[in-house]
Coordinates of C-alpha atoms in Angstrom, one line a residue:
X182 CA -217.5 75.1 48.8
X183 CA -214.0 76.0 48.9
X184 CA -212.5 77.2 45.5
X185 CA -209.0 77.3 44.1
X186 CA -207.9 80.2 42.0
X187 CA -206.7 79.3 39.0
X188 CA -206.1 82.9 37.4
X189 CA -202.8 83.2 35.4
X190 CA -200.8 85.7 38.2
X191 CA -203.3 84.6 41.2
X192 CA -202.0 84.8 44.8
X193 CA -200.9 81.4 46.2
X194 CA -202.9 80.0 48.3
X195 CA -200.3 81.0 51.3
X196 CA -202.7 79.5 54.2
X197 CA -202.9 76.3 52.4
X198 CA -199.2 75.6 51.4
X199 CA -198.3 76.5 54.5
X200 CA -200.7 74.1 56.4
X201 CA -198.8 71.6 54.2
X202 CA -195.7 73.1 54.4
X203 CA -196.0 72.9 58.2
X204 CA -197.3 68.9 58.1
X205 CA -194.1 68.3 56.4
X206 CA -192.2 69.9 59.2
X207 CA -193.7 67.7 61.2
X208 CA -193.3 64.4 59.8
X209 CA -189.8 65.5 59.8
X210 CA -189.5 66.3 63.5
X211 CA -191.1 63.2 64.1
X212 CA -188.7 60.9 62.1
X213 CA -185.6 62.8 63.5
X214 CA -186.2 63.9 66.6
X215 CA -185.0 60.3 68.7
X216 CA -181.5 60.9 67.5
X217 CA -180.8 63.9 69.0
X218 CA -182.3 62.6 72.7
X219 CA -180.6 58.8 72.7
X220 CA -178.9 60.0 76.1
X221 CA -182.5 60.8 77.8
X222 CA -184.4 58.2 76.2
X223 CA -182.0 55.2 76.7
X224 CA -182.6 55.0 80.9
X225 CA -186.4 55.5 80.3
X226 CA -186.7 52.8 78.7
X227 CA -184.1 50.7 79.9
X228 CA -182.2 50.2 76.2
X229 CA -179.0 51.8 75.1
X230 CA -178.6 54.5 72.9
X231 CA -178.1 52.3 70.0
X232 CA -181.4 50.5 70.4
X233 CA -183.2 54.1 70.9
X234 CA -181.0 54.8 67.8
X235 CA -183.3 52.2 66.3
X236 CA -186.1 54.3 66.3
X237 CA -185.1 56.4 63.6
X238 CA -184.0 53.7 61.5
X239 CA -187.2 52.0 61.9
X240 CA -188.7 54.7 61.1
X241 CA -187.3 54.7 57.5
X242 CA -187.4 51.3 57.1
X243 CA -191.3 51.2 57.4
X244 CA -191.7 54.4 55.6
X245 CA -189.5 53.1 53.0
X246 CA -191.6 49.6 52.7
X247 CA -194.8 51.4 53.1
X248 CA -194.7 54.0 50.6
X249 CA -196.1 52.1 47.2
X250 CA -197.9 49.7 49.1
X251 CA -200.3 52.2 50.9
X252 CA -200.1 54.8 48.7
X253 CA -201.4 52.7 45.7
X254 CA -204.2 51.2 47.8
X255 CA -205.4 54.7 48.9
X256 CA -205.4 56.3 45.8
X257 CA -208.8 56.0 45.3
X258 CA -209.7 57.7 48.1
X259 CA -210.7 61.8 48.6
X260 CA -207.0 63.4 49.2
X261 CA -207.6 65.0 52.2
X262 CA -209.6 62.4 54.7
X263 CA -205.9 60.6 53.8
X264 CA -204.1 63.4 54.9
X265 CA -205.8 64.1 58.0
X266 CA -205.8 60.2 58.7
X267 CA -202.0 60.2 58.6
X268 CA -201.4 63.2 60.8
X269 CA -204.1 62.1 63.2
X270 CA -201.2 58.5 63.0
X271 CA -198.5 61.3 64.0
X272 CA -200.6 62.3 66.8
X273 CA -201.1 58.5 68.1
X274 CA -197.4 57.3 67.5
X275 CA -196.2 60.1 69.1
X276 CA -198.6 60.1 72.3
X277 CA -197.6 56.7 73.1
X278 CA -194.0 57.7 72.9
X279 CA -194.4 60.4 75.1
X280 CA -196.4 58.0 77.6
X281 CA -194.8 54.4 76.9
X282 CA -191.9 53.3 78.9
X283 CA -191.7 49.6 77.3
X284 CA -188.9 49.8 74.2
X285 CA -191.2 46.9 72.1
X286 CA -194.4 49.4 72.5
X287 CA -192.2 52.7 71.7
X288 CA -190.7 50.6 68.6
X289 CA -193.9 49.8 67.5
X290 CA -195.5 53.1 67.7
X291 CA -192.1 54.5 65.5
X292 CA -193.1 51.6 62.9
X293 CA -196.7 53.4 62.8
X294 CA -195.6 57.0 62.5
X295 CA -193.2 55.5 59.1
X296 CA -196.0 54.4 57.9
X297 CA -197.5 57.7 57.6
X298 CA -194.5 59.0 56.9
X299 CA -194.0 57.0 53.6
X300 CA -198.5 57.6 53.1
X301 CA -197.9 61.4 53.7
X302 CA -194.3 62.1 51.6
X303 CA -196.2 60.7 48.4
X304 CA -199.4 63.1 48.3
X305 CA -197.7 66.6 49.3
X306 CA -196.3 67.6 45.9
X307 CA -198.9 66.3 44.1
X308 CA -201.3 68.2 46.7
X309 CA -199.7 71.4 46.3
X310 CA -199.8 71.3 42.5
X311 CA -203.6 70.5 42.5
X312 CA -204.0 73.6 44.8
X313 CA -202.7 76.3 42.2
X314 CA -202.3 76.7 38.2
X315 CA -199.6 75.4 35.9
X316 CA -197.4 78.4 36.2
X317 CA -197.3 78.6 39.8
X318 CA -196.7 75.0 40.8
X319 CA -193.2 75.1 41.3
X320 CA -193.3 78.0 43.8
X321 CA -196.5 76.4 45.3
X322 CA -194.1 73.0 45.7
X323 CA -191.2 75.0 47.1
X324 CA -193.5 76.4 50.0
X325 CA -194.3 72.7 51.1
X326 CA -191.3 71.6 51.0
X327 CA -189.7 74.4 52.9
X328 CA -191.2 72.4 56.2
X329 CA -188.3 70.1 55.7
X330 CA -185.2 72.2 55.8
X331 CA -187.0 74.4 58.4
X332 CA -187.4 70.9 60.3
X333 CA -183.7 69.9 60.0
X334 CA -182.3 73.6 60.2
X335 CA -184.7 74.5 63.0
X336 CA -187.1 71.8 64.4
X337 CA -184.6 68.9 65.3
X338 CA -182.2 71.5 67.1
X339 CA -185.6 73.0 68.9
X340 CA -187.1 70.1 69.7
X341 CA -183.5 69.0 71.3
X342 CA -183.5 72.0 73.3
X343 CA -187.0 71.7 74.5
X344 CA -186.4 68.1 76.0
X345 CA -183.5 69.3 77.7
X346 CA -185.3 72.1 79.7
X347 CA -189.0 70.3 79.7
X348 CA -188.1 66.5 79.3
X349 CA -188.3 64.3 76.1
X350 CA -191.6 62.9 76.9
X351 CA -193.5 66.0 76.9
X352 CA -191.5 67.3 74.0
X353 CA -193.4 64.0 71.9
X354 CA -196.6 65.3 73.3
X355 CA -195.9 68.9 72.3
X356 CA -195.4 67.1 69.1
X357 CA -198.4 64.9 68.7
X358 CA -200.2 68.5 69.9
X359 CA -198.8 69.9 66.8
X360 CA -200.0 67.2 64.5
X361 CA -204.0 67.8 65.7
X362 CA -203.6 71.6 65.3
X363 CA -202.0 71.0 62.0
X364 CA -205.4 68.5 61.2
X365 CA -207.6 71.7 62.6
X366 CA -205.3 73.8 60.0
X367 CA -205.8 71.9 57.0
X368 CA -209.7 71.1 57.8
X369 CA -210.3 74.8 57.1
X370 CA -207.8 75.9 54.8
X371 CA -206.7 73.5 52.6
X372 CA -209.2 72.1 49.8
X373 CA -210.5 68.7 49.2
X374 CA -210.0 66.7 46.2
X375 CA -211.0 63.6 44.8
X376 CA -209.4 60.0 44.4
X377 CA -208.7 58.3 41.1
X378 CA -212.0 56.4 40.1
X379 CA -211.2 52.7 39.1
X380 CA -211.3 53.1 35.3
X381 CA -208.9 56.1 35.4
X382 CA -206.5 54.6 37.4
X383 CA -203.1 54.2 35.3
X384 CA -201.4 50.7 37.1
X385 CA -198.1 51.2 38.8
X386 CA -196.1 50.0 36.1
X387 CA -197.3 52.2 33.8
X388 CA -196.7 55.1 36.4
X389 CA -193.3 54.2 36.8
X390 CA -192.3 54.2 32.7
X391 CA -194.3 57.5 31.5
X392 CA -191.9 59.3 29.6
X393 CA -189.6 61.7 31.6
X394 CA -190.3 59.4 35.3
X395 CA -187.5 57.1 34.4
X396 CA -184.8 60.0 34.5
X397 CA -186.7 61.8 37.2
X398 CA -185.9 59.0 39.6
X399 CA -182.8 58.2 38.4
X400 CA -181.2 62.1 39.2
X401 CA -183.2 61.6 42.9
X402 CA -181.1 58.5 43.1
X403 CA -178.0 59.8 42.1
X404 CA -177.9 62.9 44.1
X405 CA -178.7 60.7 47.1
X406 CA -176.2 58.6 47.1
X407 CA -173.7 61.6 46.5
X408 CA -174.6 63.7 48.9
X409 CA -175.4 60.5 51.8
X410 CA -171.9 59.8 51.4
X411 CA -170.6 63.0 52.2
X412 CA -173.3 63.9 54.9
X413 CA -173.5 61.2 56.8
X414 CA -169.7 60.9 57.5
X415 CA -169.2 64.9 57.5
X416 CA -167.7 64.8 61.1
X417 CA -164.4 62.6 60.1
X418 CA -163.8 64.5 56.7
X419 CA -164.2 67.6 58.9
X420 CA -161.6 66.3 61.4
X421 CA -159.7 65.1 58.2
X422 CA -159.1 68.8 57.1
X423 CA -158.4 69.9 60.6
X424 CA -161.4 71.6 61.6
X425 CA -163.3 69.8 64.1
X426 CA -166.3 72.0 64.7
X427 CA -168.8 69.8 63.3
X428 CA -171.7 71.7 64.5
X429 CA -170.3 75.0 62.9
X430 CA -170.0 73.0 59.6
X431 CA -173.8 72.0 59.9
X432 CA -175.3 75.2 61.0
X433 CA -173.2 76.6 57.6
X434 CA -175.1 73.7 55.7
X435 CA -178.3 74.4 57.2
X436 CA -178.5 78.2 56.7
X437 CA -177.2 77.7 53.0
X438 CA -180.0 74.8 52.3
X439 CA -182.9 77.8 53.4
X440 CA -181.1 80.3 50.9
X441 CA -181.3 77.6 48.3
X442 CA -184.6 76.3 48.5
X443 CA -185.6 80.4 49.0
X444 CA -183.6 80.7 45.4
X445 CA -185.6 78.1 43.9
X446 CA -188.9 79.6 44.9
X447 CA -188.1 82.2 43.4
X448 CA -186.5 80.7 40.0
X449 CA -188.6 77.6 39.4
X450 CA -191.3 78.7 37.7
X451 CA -189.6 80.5 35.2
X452 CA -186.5 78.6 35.0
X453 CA -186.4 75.4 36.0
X454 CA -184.3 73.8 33.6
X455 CA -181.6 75.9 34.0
X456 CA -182.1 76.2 38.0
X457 CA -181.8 72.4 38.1
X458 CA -178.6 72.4 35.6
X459 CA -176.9 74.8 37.9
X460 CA -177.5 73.2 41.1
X461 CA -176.2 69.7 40.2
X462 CA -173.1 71.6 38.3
X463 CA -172.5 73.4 41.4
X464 CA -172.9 70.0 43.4
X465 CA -169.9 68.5 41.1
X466 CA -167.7 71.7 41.3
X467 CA -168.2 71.5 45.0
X468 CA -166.9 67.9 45.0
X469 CA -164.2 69.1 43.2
X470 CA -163.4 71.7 45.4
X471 CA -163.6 69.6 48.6
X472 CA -161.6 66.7 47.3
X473 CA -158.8 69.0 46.1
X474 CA -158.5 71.9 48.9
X475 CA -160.7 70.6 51.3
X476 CA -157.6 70.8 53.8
X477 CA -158.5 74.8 54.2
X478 CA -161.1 75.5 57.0
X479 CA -161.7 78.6 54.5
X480 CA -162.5 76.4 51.3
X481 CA -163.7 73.7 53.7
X482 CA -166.6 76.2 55.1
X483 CA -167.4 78.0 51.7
X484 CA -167.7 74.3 49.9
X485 CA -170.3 73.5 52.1
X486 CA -172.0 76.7 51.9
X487 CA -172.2 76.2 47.7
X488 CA -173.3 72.6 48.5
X489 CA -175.9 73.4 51.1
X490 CA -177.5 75.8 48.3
X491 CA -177.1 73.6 45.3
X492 CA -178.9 70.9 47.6
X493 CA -181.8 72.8 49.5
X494 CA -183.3 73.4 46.0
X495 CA -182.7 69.8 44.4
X496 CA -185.7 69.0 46.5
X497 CA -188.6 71.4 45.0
X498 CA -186.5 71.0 40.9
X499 CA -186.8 67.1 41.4
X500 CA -190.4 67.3 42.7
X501 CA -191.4 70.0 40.4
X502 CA -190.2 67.8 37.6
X503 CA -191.6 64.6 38.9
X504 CA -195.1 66.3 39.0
X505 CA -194.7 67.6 35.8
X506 CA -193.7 64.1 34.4
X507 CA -196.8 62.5 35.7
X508 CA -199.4 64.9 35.8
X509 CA -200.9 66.0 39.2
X510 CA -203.5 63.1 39.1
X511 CA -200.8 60.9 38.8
X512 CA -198.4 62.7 41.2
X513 CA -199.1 60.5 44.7
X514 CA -198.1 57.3 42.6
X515 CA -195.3 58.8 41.3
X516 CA -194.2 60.2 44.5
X517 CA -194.3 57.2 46.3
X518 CA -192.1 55.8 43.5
X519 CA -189.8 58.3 44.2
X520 CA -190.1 58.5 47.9
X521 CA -188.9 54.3 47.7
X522 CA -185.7 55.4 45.9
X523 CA -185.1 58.5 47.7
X524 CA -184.7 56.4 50.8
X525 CA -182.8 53.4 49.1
X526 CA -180.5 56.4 47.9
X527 CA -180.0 57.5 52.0
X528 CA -179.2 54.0 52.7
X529 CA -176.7 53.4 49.7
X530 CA -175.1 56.6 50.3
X531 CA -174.4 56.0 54.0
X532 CA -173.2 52.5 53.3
X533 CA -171.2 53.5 49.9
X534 CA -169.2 55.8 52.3
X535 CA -168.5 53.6 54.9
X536 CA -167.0 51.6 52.6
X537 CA -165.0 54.7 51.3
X538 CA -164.1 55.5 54.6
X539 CA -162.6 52.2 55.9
X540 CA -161.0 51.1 52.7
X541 CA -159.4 54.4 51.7
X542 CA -160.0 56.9 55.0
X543 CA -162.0 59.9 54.9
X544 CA -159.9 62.4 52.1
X545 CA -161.8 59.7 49.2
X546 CA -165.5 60.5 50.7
X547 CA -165.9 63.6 48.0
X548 CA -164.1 61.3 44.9
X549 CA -166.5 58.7 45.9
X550 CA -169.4 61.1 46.2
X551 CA -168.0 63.1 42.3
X552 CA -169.5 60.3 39.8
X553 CA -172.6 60.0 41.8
X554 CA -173.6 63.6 41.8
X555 CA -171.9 63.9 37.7
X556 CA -174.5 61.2 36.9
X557 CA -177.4 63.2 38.2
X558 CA -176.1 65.9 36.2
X559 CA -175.5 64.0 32.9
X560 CA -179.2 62.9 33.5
X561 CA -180.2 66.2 33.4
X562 CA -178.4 67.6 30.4
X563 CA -180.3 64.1 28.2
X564 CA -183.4 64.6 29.9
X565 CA -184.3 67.9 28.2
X566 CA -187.2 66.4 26.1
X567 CA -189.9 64.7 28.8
X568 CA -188.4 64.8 32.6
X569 CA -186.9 68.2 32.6
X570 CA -188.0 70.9 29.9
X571 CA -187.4 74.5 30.3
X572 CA -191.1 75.4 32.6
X573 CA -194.1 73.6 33.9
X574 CA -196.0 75.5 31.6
X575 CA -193.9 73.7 28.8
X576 CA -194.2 70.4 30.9
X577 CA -197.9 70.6 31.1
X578 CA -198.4 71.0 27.0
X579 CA -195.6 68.2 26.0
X580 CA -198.2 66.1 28.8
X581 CA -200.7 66.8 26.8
X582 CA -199.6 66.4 23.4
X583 CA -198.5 63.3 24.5
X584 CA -201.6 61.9 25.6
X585 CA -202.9 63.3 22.3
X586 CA -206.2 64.8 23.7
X587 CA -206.5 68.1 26.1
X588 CA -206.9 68.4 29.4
X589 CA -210.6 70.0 31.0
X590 CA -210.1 73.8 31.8
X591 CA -211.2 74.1 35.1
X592 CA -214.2 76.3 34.3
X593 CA -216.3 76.5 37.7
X594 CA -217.2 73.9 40.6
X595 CA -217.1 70.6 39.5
X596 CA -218.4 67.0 40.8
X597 CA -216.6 64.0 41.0
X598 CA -219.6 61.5 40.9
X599 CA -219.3 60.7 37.1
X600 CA -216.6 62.8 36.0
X601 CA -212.7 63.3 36.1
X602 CA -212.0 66.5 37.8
X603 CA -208.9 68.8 35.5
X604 CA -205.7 68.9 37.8
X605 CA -206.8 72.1 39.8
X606 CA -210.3 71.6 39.6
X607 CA -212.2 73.6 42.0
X608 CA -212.5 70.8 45.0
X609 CA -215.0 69.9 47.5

């Protein structure tokens, strides 16, 4: 029986989170990686780079379909026999990648892997906050999530490289290698837990309206959009305030997210409220900046900086929140709410600046992007009471008292045959 700490001051469970933090990095690999090989890939399979550039938008588009669906008809099932089931789908979508030279069987392998995808983004918070007590969810949240901006900082320019020297194809197998190792990983370290039993299950509905989950989503959608339009057409506002060294401007932006979600790590436990509040302020002032010196490589480069920080911790605050909103036994639901809108945010970003960006070229991408990221913060400031109070701790009794009765304290090992395990319960 493996047990799970839950001692006020108790070590994280680093081997754990990690094994987590590391099946996040590669779902991430595995949704991005196609983009950055559409010259190598396109031959092989005898497309052009725009249909291989398909594969990462379908991708997105299944995880994006799938994420409710499957998540809400799984949640009755032990946590991590799901987990392993949708990294064991990693290692198949990306094996017959790496062996497939037909575009319609390498499409449909991509459709699989968003599946899991979309299955596997809406149990990892909620995972990592069953794992350790109250006051150490947020840091336990910011490990997992650290796979992602180590994936986008790191992974995608790795796994670029790697093709190049070794070919694409056995950089897919080197990934759907990682996936089973990452399976081994979490079979010995991270603990099992049980799904909702039927007459405990809250319907999806009522999920989506407990107090605080309303405003949760709505900042994830607001800072999407904002920071989509910017993002996505970074290259021509870079060549807009003459500096065209895109890459430099995304290393800057990726080194700046790790400091930021390193920050939050740190922070969020004891300060979450006023983490959050800074980030999205220093998101607007950002815009600000951009829109109105943006022309100076100098301001350009330290803009991006400040928004690269402000946005690798939005992540773990958002999440944190969100988990705190719903309760961890509620967390997978909730996150597959919020992995839905986080996607629709992606998509409305990149199309709300295209739209800037013809109409009115690319010097009205960060006025665009200003209202967007000021309604995420104006959410914030109103959302004090329920979505985003001053600490978890302060989260978990508002929960409480709002349910009117008190949670179990997780007092020893505990079965799940005819009873509802507490939030870290020690798990099977």
């Amino acid at each position: 029986m493996t047990t799970v700490s839950t001692a006020k001051g108790a070590a994280l469970p680093w081997s754990g989170l990690l094994a987590l933090s590391t099946a996040a990095f590669t779902a991430v690999l595995t949704e991005l990686l196609p983009a950055g090989l559409l010259p190598r890939m396109a031959p092989a399979l005898g497309v052009s780079e725009a249909r291989v550039g398909f594969l990462v938008t379908g991708y997105a588009v299944a995880s994006f379909l799938a994420a409710i669906p499957v998540t809400a008809a799984l949640r009755g099932l032990p946590r991590r026999p799901v987990l392993v089931g949708t990294l064991l789908g990693f290692a198949c979508a990306n094996t017959v990648v790496a062996l497939s030279s037909s575009y319609t069987v390498t499409f449909g392998a991509r459709l699989l892997a968003g599946v899991m995808g979309g299955t596997m983004w809406a149990m990892l918070a909620g995972y990592a906050a069953r794992m350790v007590p109250v006051e150490r969810r947020g840091r336990a949240i910011a490990v997992v999530l650290a796979g992602i901006t180590l994936a986008l900082s790191l992974g995608v320019p790795a796994g670029t490289a790697l093709a190049g020297m070794l070919g694409w194809r056995t950089a897919f197998g080197i990934l759907a290698g990682l996936a089973v190792l990452v399976v081994v990983w979490i079979r010995l370290r991270v603990p099992g837990f049980p799904g909702e039993l039927p007459g405990a299950r809250v319907p999806l509905r009522g999920v989506a309206v407990l107090p605080g989950i309303p405003a949760v989503l709505s900042v994830t959608l607001f800072l999407l959009l904002g920071h989509q339009v910017m993002y996505t057409y970074v290259a021509p506002f870079a060549a807009h305030s003459g500096y065209d060294r895109t890459d430099v401007v995304l290393l800057v932006f990726g080194a700046a997210t790790v400091v930021g979600i390193w920050a939050t790590g740190v922070l969020v436990d004891r300060w979450a409220r006023p983490t959050l509040l800074g980030a999205t302020t220093l998101f607007v002032a950002v815009m600000c900046v951009i829109g109105l010196c943006g022309d100076s490589p100098a301001v350009l480069l330290t803009s991006v900086a400040g928004w690269g920080v402000a946005f690798g911790g939005a992540p773990t605050l958002i999440q944190t929140a969100l988990v705190n909103a719903s309760g961890p036994e509620h967390a997978d639901v909730a996150t597959s709410l919020q992995t839905t809108v986080y996607n629709a945010g992606i998509a409305g970003g990149s199309f709300t600046g295209g739209l800037a960006l013809s109409g009115w070229g690319a010097g009205a991408l960060p006025w665009t992007a200003l209202p967007l990221v000021a309604g995420a913060l104006a959410v914030v400031v109103l959302g004090r009471r329920h979505a985003f109070p001053g600490t978890p701790v302060e989260a978990e009794k508002r929960l409480v008292g709002a349910r009117g009765t008190a949670r179990p304290a997780p007092t020893g090992p505990q079965t799940t045959n005819n009873s509802r395990p507490g939030p870290y319960a020690s798990p099977k």
